[in-house]
Amino acid sequence: MEPARAPASGPDIAVAGRVDRVRSLPQGHPVKGDGTISGLTIESVQTQLLPDAANPQLLVHVRDTAGAVGTGETWWGTYQPTAPPGTPVRAIAVFIDTILAPVCEGLRIDRVSDIAAVYDQMQRAVAQYGPEGVTSIAISGVDVALWNLLAHRNNSDTADLLGKRFQHSVRAYASLSWLGDAEAVVDTASGAIEHGFRAVKLHEADVELILEVRRTLDPDIAMMLDVSGRWSFDEAAQAIPRLGRAGLVWIEEPVYPYTDHRSLALLRKVANDSGTLLAAGENEFGPSGFERLLAAAAVDVLQPDLVKCGGLSATGPISALADDSAVAIAPHNFSLGPSLLANMAWAAVEPSVRWLEVPWLGAARFPSGMDVPEVVDGAVAV
């Protein structure tokens, strides 16, 4: 069999260096000026379920007493194709409606730093439920909506509230679905490339399929691989060296449990010896999870999911951890909606963010109706 062609550039991701940033706010957010904004009082927090058999979305709307509305989004839940559409996010909606909404309603915000007080109130309200899982996901959705509301009220971009812009465009990759067929992968990837992407991420576990795709795609198109924990440790240790000739930018979540940091650290060495990087982090909840992941030296690329790990209010501490460990950030996102927009805002102010994940489903659409952003020479404007 013809050997797979690796991209001429090989793994292409800049490792973050230390960057001085303002970390004076309680949650670690940078902020411009003195942080004074057009004040507001939260009137209501409401959820909106957008049912879909494959890609349900749960939107969160925060309304102030002047009638302005900010919209956020939670994580979309596990894939449950045989359940009624929207099932994966219903538990999250109930948690927001019954636990978080009453806590937030009536709270006043006069400075950007006041968001930290709202965040603290939500964390206190869920403390006895535990800080991770559904609780963190629910907080994330409200937090993203709150930042969006502040941006609307102040006629600004969310990024401008977060801090100083370091970049105006970021490389983006098209994140494909689980297809299981090389021809289908190539056909879907070709559509993404026509849209302007210069990188694609496969969700596959068959080594020969992955190598076949690499042989077929233009060698100048970068390729990432998300295994979604479908290999055992032994399978991963055998597969990763075989994939060395594919020139993958990174291999993501090769094993389950996703938070098995010891196994990830061992496989990181295997990946590095094979000429690629190891990525993980979408299943960590909050800064403490990322601190454990980085302390284990388990990743080269950190992948926080903002609608799981605490929203934009968690980005300051996570950025600082990545900076201290000199790892790059490539946020996880498989949604077209407020989740992607929040990641774009973070990317604008955080130089460690080197890639953005944009789902590419071909003709399929997310129920929000948001289009894939314009991609020029492999990058999106932020």
Short mmCIF file of C-alpha atoms in Angstrom, two decimals:
data_model
loop_
_atom_site.label_atom_id
_atom_site.label_comp_id
_atom_site.label_asym_id
_atom_site.label_seq_id
_atom_site.Cartn_x
_atom_site.Cartn_y
_atom_site.Cartn_z
CA MET A 1 0.00 0.00 0.00
CA GLU A 2 1.24 3.48 -0.88
CA PRO A 3 2.52 5.31 2.21
CA ALA A 4 0.36 8.13 3.48
CA ARG A 5 1.50 11.60 2.52
CA ALA A 6 2.17 13.90 5.42
CA PRO A 7 1.64 17.63 5.06
CA ALA A 8 4.92 19.32 4.22
CA SER A 9 4.72 21.49 7.33
CA GLY A 10 4.05 18.64 9.77
CA PRO A 11 2.28 19.49 13.04
CA ASP A 12 1.58 23.19 12.86
CA ILE A 13 0.64 24.81 16.13
CA ALA A 14 2.41 27.51 18.05
CA VAL A 15 3.10 26.72 21.68
CA ALA A 16 2.09 29.56 23.91
CA GLY A 17 4.79 31.62 25.51
CA ARG A 18 4.35 33.74 28.58
CA VAL A 19 2.21 36.81 27.95
CA ASP A 20 1.64 39.56 30.49
CA ARG A 21 -2.08 40.09 31.00
CA VAL A 22 -4.22 41.83 33.58
CA ARG A 23 -5.35 39.34 36.23
CA SER A 24 -6.67 41.67 38.90
CA LEU A 25 -10.38 40.77 38.75
CA PRO A 26 -11.72 38.15 41.14
CA GLN A 27 -12.32 35.61 38.34
CA GLY A 28 -9.13 36.51 36.50
CA HIS A 29 -10.65 38.43 33.58
CA PRO A 30 -8.67 41.23 31.95
CA VAL A 31 -10.61 44.47 31.57
CA LYS A 32 -10.15 47.76 29.77
CA GLY A 33 -10.09 51.05 31.64
CA ASP A 34 -11.78 51.08 35.03
CA GLY A 35 -14.43 48.60 33.93
CA THR A 36 -17.36 51.02 34.33
CA ILE A 37 -20.28 50.10 32.08
CA SER A 38 -23.89 51.00 31.49
CA GLY A 39 -25.42 49.41 34.58
CA LEU A 40 -28.22 46.88 34.56
CA THR A 41 -30.43 44.79 36.81
CA ILE A 42 -31.19 41.21 35.85
CA GLU A 43 -34.94 40.72 35.48
CA SER A 44 -35.15 37.13 34.25
CA VAL A 45 -33.15 34.09 33.17
CA GLN A 46 -34.98 31.79 30.76
CA THR A 47 -34.05 28.71 28.77
CA GLN A 48 -35.08 27.88 25.21
CA LEU A 49 -34.77 24.32 23.98
CA LEU A 50 -34.15 23.91 20.25
CA PRO A 51 -34.88 20.21 19.68
CA ASP A 52 -33.01 18.21 17.07
CA ALA A 53 -32.42 14.48 16.84
CA ALA A 54 -28.67 14.85 16.38
CA ASN A 55 -27.70 18.37 17.48
CA PRO A 56 -30.09 19.84 20.07
CA GLN A 57 -29.26 23.25 21.47
CA LEU A 58 -30.23 24.84 24.77
CA LEU A 59 -30.15 28.62 24.63
CA VAL A 60 -30.16 30.81 27.74
CA HIS A 61 -31.67 34.30 27.61
CA VAL A 62 -30.84 36.84 30.32
CA ARG A 63 -33.12 39.89 30.25
CA ASP A 64 -32.57 43.10 32.19
CA THR A 65 -35.21 45.48 33.54
CA ALA A 66 -34.73 47.78 30.52
CA GLY A 67 -35.74 44.97 28.16
CA ALA A 68 -32.31 44.18 26.73
CA VAL A 69 -31.55 40.48 26.22
CA GLY A 70 -28.30 38.55 26.10
CA THR A 71 -28.17 35.00 24.76
CA GLY A 72 -25.89 32.17 25.77
CA GLU A 73 -25.79 28.44 25.22
CA THR A 74 -25.04 25.33 27.24
CA TRP A 75 -23.31 22.14 26.22
CA TRP A 76 -25.53 20.07 23.92
CA GLY A 77 -25.51 16.78 25.83
CA THR A 78 -24.70 13.21 24.90
CA TYR A 79 -25.83 11.72 21.59
CA GLN A 80 -29.18 9.96 22.11
CA PRO A 81 -30.61 9.33 18.63
CA THR A 82 -33.49 7.11 19.80
CA ALA A 83 -34.72 9.51 22.50
CA PRO A 84 -37.22 12.31 21.82
CA PRO A 85 -35.46 15.32 20.24
CA GLY A 86 -34.02 17.63 22.88
CA THR A 87 -33.74 14.95 25.57
CA PRO A 88 -29.97 15.38 26.18
CA VAL A 89 -30.32 18.98 27.40
CA ARG A 90 -33.57 18.82 29.39
CA ALA A 91 -31.82 18.13 32.71
CA ILE A 92 -29.62 21.19 32.17
CA ALA A 93 -32.67 23.35 31.42
CA VAL A 94 -34.40 22.24 34.63
CA PHE A 95 -31.29 23.06 36.65
CA ILE A 96 -31.09 26.57 35.21
CA ASP A 97 -34.82 27.25 35.52
CA THR A 98 -35.17 26.03 39.11
CA ILE A 99 -31.78 26.65 40.74
CA LEU A 100 -29.85 29.39 38.93
CA ALA A 101 -32.58 31.70 37.63
CA PRO A 102 -33.94 32.60 41.10
CA VAL A 103 -30.39 33.34 42.29
CA CYS A 104 -29.59 35.71 39.42
CA GLU A 105 -32.85 37.61 39.15
CA GLY A 106 -32.62 41.01 40.82
CA LEU A 107 -28.82 41.18 40.88
CA ARG A 108 -27.24 44.50 39.86
CA ILE A 109 -24.20 44.96 37.59
CA ASP A 110 -22.47 48.36 37.32
CA ARG A 111 -18.92 47.28 36.44
CA VAL A 112 -17.51 44.43 34.41
CA SER A 113 -16.00 43.09 37.61
CA ASP A 114 -19.51 42.71 39.06
CA ILE A 115 -19.96 39.66 36.84
CA ALA A 116 -17.65 37.91 39.29
CA ALA A 117 -20.20 38.48 42.06
CA VAL A 118 -22.98 36.93 39.95
CA TYR A 119 -20.68 34.03 39.17
CA ASP A 120 -19.93 33.57 42.86
CA GLN A 121 -23.64 33.59 43.73
CA MET A 122 -24.27 30.84 41.16
CA GLN A 123 -21.37 28.75 42.45
CA ARG A 124 -22.63 29.06 46.02
CA ALA A 125 -26.12 28.02 44.94
CA VAL A 126 -24.86 24.77 43.42
CA ALA A 127 -22.07 24.00 45.89
CA GLN A 128 -23.84 21.07 47.54
CA TYR A 129 -24.71 19.55 44.17
CA GLY A 130 -21.00 19.42 43.33
CA PRO A 131 -19.00 21.80 41.13
CA GLU A 132 -18.76 19.70 37.96
CA GLY A 133 -21.05 18.11 35.38
CA VAL A 134 -24.52 19.57 34.94
CA THR A 135 -23.89 22.30 37.52
CA SER A 136 -20.87 23.67 35.65
CA ILE A 137 -22.66 23.35 32.30
CA ALA A 138 -25.67 25.29 33.60
CA ILE A 139 -23.50 28.08 35.01
CA SER A 140 -21.65 28.27 31.70
CA GLY A 141 -24.82 28.95 29.74
CA VAL A 142 -25.95 31.74 32.05
CA ASP A 143 -22.48 33.27 32.13
CA VAL A 144 -22.14 33.40 28.33
CA ALA A 145 -25.58 35.03 28.13
CA LEU A 146 -24.62 37.60 30.75
CA TRP A 147 -21.48 38.66 28.87
CA ASN A 148 -23.57 38.93 25.71
CA LEU A 149 -26.10 41.11 27.54
CA LEU A 150 -23.37 43.45 28.76
CA ALA A 151 -22.03 43.76 25.23
CA HIS A 152 -25.49 44.66 23.90
CA ARG A 153 -26.10 47.21 26.65
CA ASN A 154 -22.76 48.89 25.97
CA ASN A 155 -22.86 48.72 22.16
CA SER A 156 -19.63 46.78 22.09
CA ASP A 157 -18.25 43.39 21.18
CA THR A 158 -17.89 40.86 23.98
CA ALA A 159 -14.17 40.76 23.25
CA ASP A 160 -13.87 44.48 24.00
CA LEU A 161 -15.34 43.88 27.46
CA LEU A 162 -12.98 40.96 28.08
CA GLY A 163 -9.83 42.96 27.45
CA LYS A 164 -7.23 44.11 24.95
CA ARG A 165 -7.38 42.49 21.52
CA PHE A 166 -4.25 40.51 20.69
CA GLN A 167 -5.42 39.16 17.34
CA HIS A 168 -8.08 39.88 14.75
CA SER A 169 -8.17 36.49 13.05
CA VAL A 170 -7.50 32.93 14.18
CA ARG A 171 -6.95 29.74 12.23
CA ALA A 172 -10.05 27.55 12.13
CA TYR A 173 -10.53 23.91 11.34
CA ALA A 174 -13.63 22.16 10.04
CA SER A 175 -14.74 19.57 12.58
CA LEU A 176 -16.42 16.67 10.78
CA SER A 177 -18.95 14.25 12.20
CA TRP A 178 -18.49 10.52 12.88
CA LEU A 179 -18.70 9.06 9.37
CA GLY A 180 -16.91 5.69 9.38
CA ASP A 181 -16.20 5.68 5.65
CA ALA A 182 -13.13 7.14 3.93
CA GLU A 183 -15.02 8.28 0.85
CA ALA A 184 -17.65 10.05 2.96
CA VAL A 185 -14.92 11.75 5.00
CA VAL A 186 -13.13 12.97 1.87
CA ASP A 187 -16.36 14.22 0.29
CA THR A 188 -17.34 16.11 3.44
CA ALA A 189 -13.84 17.52 3.91
CA SER A 190 -13.77 18.69 0.30
CA GLY A 191 -16.84 20.84 0.93
CA ALA A 192 -15.13 22.42 3.93
CA ILE A 193 -12.00 23.11 1.90
CA GLU A 194 -14.10 24.79 -0.78
CA HIS A 195 -15.51 27.01 1.97
CA GLY A 196 -12.00 28.23 2.80
CA PHE A 197 -10.81 25.86 5.54
CA ARG A 198 -7.21 24.69 5.35
CA ALA A 199 -7.55 22.18 8.19
CA VAL A 200 -10.05 19.43 9.02
CA LYS A 201 -10.60 17.27 12.09
CA LEU A 202 -11.72 13.67 11.74
CA HIS A 203 -13.76 11.80 14.33
CA GLU A 204 -12.59 8.29 13.49
CA ALA A 205 -10.78 5.38 15.16
CA ASP A 206 -9.84 3.14 12.21
CA VAL A 207 -6.16 3.70 11.43
CA GLU A 208 -6.38 2.49 7.83
CA LEU A 209 -9.36 4.75 7.17
CA ILE A 210 -7.46 7.74 8.56
CA LEU A 211 -4.39 6.96 6.45
CA GLU A 212 -6.57 6.55 3.36
CA VAL A 213 -8.07 10.01 3.94
CA ARG A 214 -4.59 11.45 4.38
CA ARG A 215 -3.47 9.91 1.10
CA THR A 216 -6.46 11.38 -0.71
CA LEU A 217 -6.61 14.92 0.65
CA ASP A 218 -4.27 17.64 -0.56
CA PRO A 219 -1.08 17.26 1.52
CA ASP A 220 -1.22 20.99 2.30
CA ILE A 221 -4.49 20.51 4.20
CA ALA A 222 -3.75 20.04 7.90
CA MET A 223 -5.49 17.16 9.65
CA MET A 224 -6.42 16.59 13.29
CA LEU A 225 -7.91 13.45 14.80
CA ASP A 226 -10.45 13.13 17.62
CA VAL A 227 -10.75 9.52 18.76
CA SER A 228 -13.42 10.38 21.35
CA GLY A 229 -11.98 7.84 23.80
CA ARG A 230 -12.70 4.84 21.57
CA TRP A 231 -9.28 3.19 21.97
CA SER A 232 -8.03 1.22 24.95
CA PHE A 233 -4.62 2.24 26.23
CA ASP A 234 -2.95 -0.64 24.39
CA GLU A 235 -4.81 0.14 21.17
CA ALA A 236 -3.77 3.79 21.41
CA ALA A 237 -0.14 2.90 22.09
CA GLN A 238 -0.13 0.81 18.91
CA ALA A 239 -2.19 3.14 16.71
CA ILE A 240 -0.42 6.42 17.43
CA PRO A 241 2.99 5.39 15.98
CA ARG A 242 1.24 4.00 12.89
CA LEU A 243 -0.36 7.41 12.40
CA GLY A 244 2.99 9.19 12.58
CA ARG A 245 3.27 9.20 8.79
CA ALA A 246 -0.08 11.00 8.52
CA GLY A 247 1.47 14.20 9.89
CA LEU A 248 -1.48 14.91 12.17
CA VAL A 249 -1.45 18.23 13.99
CA TRP A 250 -2.76 16.48 17.09
CA ILE A 251 -4.51 13.35 18.35
CA GLU A 252 -7.37 14.14 20.71
CA GLU A 253 -8.82 12.15 23.62
CA PRO A 254 -7.43 8.78 22.52
CA VAL A 255 -8.71 6.85 25.56
CA TYR A 256 -11.54 6.63 28.07
CA PRO A 257 -11.87 7.71 30.85
CA TYR A 258 -11.29 11.12 29.30
CA THR A 259 -9.78 12.37 32.55
CA ASP A 260 -7.29 9.50 32.93
CA HIS A 261 -4.41 11.94 33.19
CA ARG A 262 -1.79 9.28 33.84
CA SER A 263 -2.62 7.41 30.63
CA LEU A 264 -2.76 10.66 28.68
CA ALA A 265 0.69 11.63 29.94
CA LEU A 266 2.13 8.30 28.80
CA LEU A 267 0.42 8.56 25.42
CA ARG A 268 1.61 12.13 25.04
CA LYS A 269 5.17 10.82 24.98
CA VAL A 270 4.19 8.20 22.39
CA ALA A 271 2.57 10.91 20.27
CA ASN A 272 5.52 13.28 20.56
CA ASP A 273 7.94 10.49 19.63
CA SER A 274 5.74 9.89 16.57
CA GLY A 275 5.83 13.53 15.50
CA THR A 276 2.43 14.70 16.67
CA LEU A 277 0.82 16.38 19.67
CA LEU A 278 -1.71 15.19 22.23
CA ALA A 279 -4.84 17.22 22.93
CA ALA A 280 -7.55 16.95 25.59
CA GLY A 281 -9.59 19.00 28.03
CA GLU A 282 -13.15 19.21 26.71
CA ASN A 283 -14.33 17.01 29.60
CA GLU A 284 -12.70 19.04 32.35
CA PHE A 285 -14.98 21.24 34.44
CA GLY A 286 -13.44 24.44 35.73
CA PRO A 287 -9.89 25.58 36.48
CA SER A 288 -9.22 22.83 39.04
CA GLY A 289 -9.67 20.15 36.39
CA PHE A 290 -7.29 21.89 34.03
CA GLU A 291 -4.80 22.35 36.84
CA ARG A 292 -4.77 18.58 37.42
CA LEU A 293 -4.49 17.88 33.69
CA LEU A 294 -1.54 20.23 33.27
CA ALA A 295 0.16 19.11 36.48
CA ALA A 296 0.25 15.61 35.00
CA ALA A 297 1.99 16.98 31.88
CA ALA A 298 -0.73 15.16 29.94
CA VAL A 299 -1.28 17.47 26.95
CA ASP A 300 0.41 19.68 24.40
CA VAL A 301 -2.87 21.34 23.42
CA LEU A 302 -5.51 22.36 25.96
CA GLN A 303 -9.14 22.15 24.83
CA PRO A 304 -11.54 23.83 27.24
CA ASP A 305 -15.21 23.75 26.29
CA LEU A 306 -16.55 27.13 27.38
CA VAL A 307 -20.12 25.88 27.69
CA LYS A 308 -18.98 23.13 30.04
CA CYS A 309 -16.18 24.62 32.12
CA GLY A 310 -17.73 27.82 33.44
CA GLY A 311 -18.25 30.16 30.50
CA LEU A 312 -16.24 33.26 29.69
CA SER A 313 -15.78 33.96 33.40
CA ALA A 314 -13.56 30.88 33.64
CA THR A 315 -11.24 31.91 30.83
CA GLY A 316 -8.93 34.08 32.93
CA PRO A 317 -7.76 31.30 35.27
CA ILE A 318 -7.62 28.76 32.43
CA SER A 319 -5.55 31.10 30.28
CA ALA A 320 -3.16 31.67 33.17
CA LEU A 321 -2.74 27.92 33.70
CA ALA A 322 -2.03 27.35 30.00
CA ASP A 323 0.41 30.24 29.98
CA ASP A 324 2.28 28.92 33.02
CA SER A 325 2.54 25.47 31.41
CA ALA A 326 3.45 26.88 27.97
CA VAL A 327 0.73 24.94 26.17
CA ALA A 328 -1.46 26.16 23.33
CA ILE A 329 -5.24 26.50 23.62
CA ALA A 330 -7.65 25.18 21.00
CA PRO A 331 -11.15 25.50 22.51
CA HIS A 332 -13.56 22.63 21.95
CA ASN A 333 -16.78 23.58 20.22
CA PHE A 334 -19.27 21.53 18.23
CA SER A 335 -22.04 24.07 17.83
CA LEU A 336 -23.00 26.92 15.55
CA GLY A 337 -24.43 29.43 17.97
CA PRO A 338 -23.48 31.42 21.08
CA SER A 339 -20.85 28.82 22.02
CA LEU A 340 -18.83 29.54 18.88
CA LEU A 341 -19.28 33.30 19.28
CA ALA A 342 -17.98 33.12 22.86
CA ASN A 343 -14.92 31.20 21.69
CA MET A 344 -14.28 33.82 19.02
CA ALA A 345 -14.42 36.56 21.67
CA TRP A 346 -11.95 34.67 23.87
CA ALA A 347 -9.64 34.09 20.92
CA ALA A 348 -9.53 37.81 20.20
CA VAL A 349 -8.06 38.64 23.62
CA GLU A 350 -6.08 35.47 24.37
CA PRO A 351 -2.88 34.93 22.33
CA SER A 352 -2.60 31.33 23.52
CA VAL A 353 -5.72 30.45 21.48
CA ARG A 354 -4.21 29.11 18.26
CA TRP A 355 -7.14 27.31 16.62
CA LEU A 356 -10.95 27.53 16.60
CA GLU A 357 -13.16 24.49 16.07
CA VAL A 358 -16.05 25.03 13.65
CA PRO A 359 -18.45 22.11 13.06
CA TRP A 360 -18.94 21.13 9.44
CA LEU A 361 -21.97 18.94 8.81
CA GLY A 362 -22.34 19.36 5.07
CA ALA A 363 -25.98 20.05 4.24
CA ALA A 364 -27.18 19.50 7.83
CA ARG A 365 -27.90 22.54 10.01
CA PHE A 366 -27.98 23.36 13.68
CA PRO A 367 -31.43 24.37 14.95
CA SER A 368 -30.17 27.88 15.81
CA GLY A 369 -29.87 28.53 12.07
CA MET A 370 -26.43 30.13 12.41
CA ASP A 371 -24.31 29.80 9.30
CA VAL A 372 -20.70 28.67 9.23
CA PRO A 373 -18.63 31.87 9.50
CA GLU A 374 -16.64 33.14 6.55
CA VAL A 375 -13.25 31.46 6.35
CA VAL A 376 -10.50 33.27 4.45
CA ASP A 377 -7.22 31.47 3.85
CA GLY A 378 -8.04 29.09 6.67
CA ALA A 379 -8.84 31.74 9.28
CA VAL A 380 -11.92 33.44 10.73
CA ALA A 381 -12.16 37.04 11.83
CA VAL A 382 -12.50 37.57 15.57
#
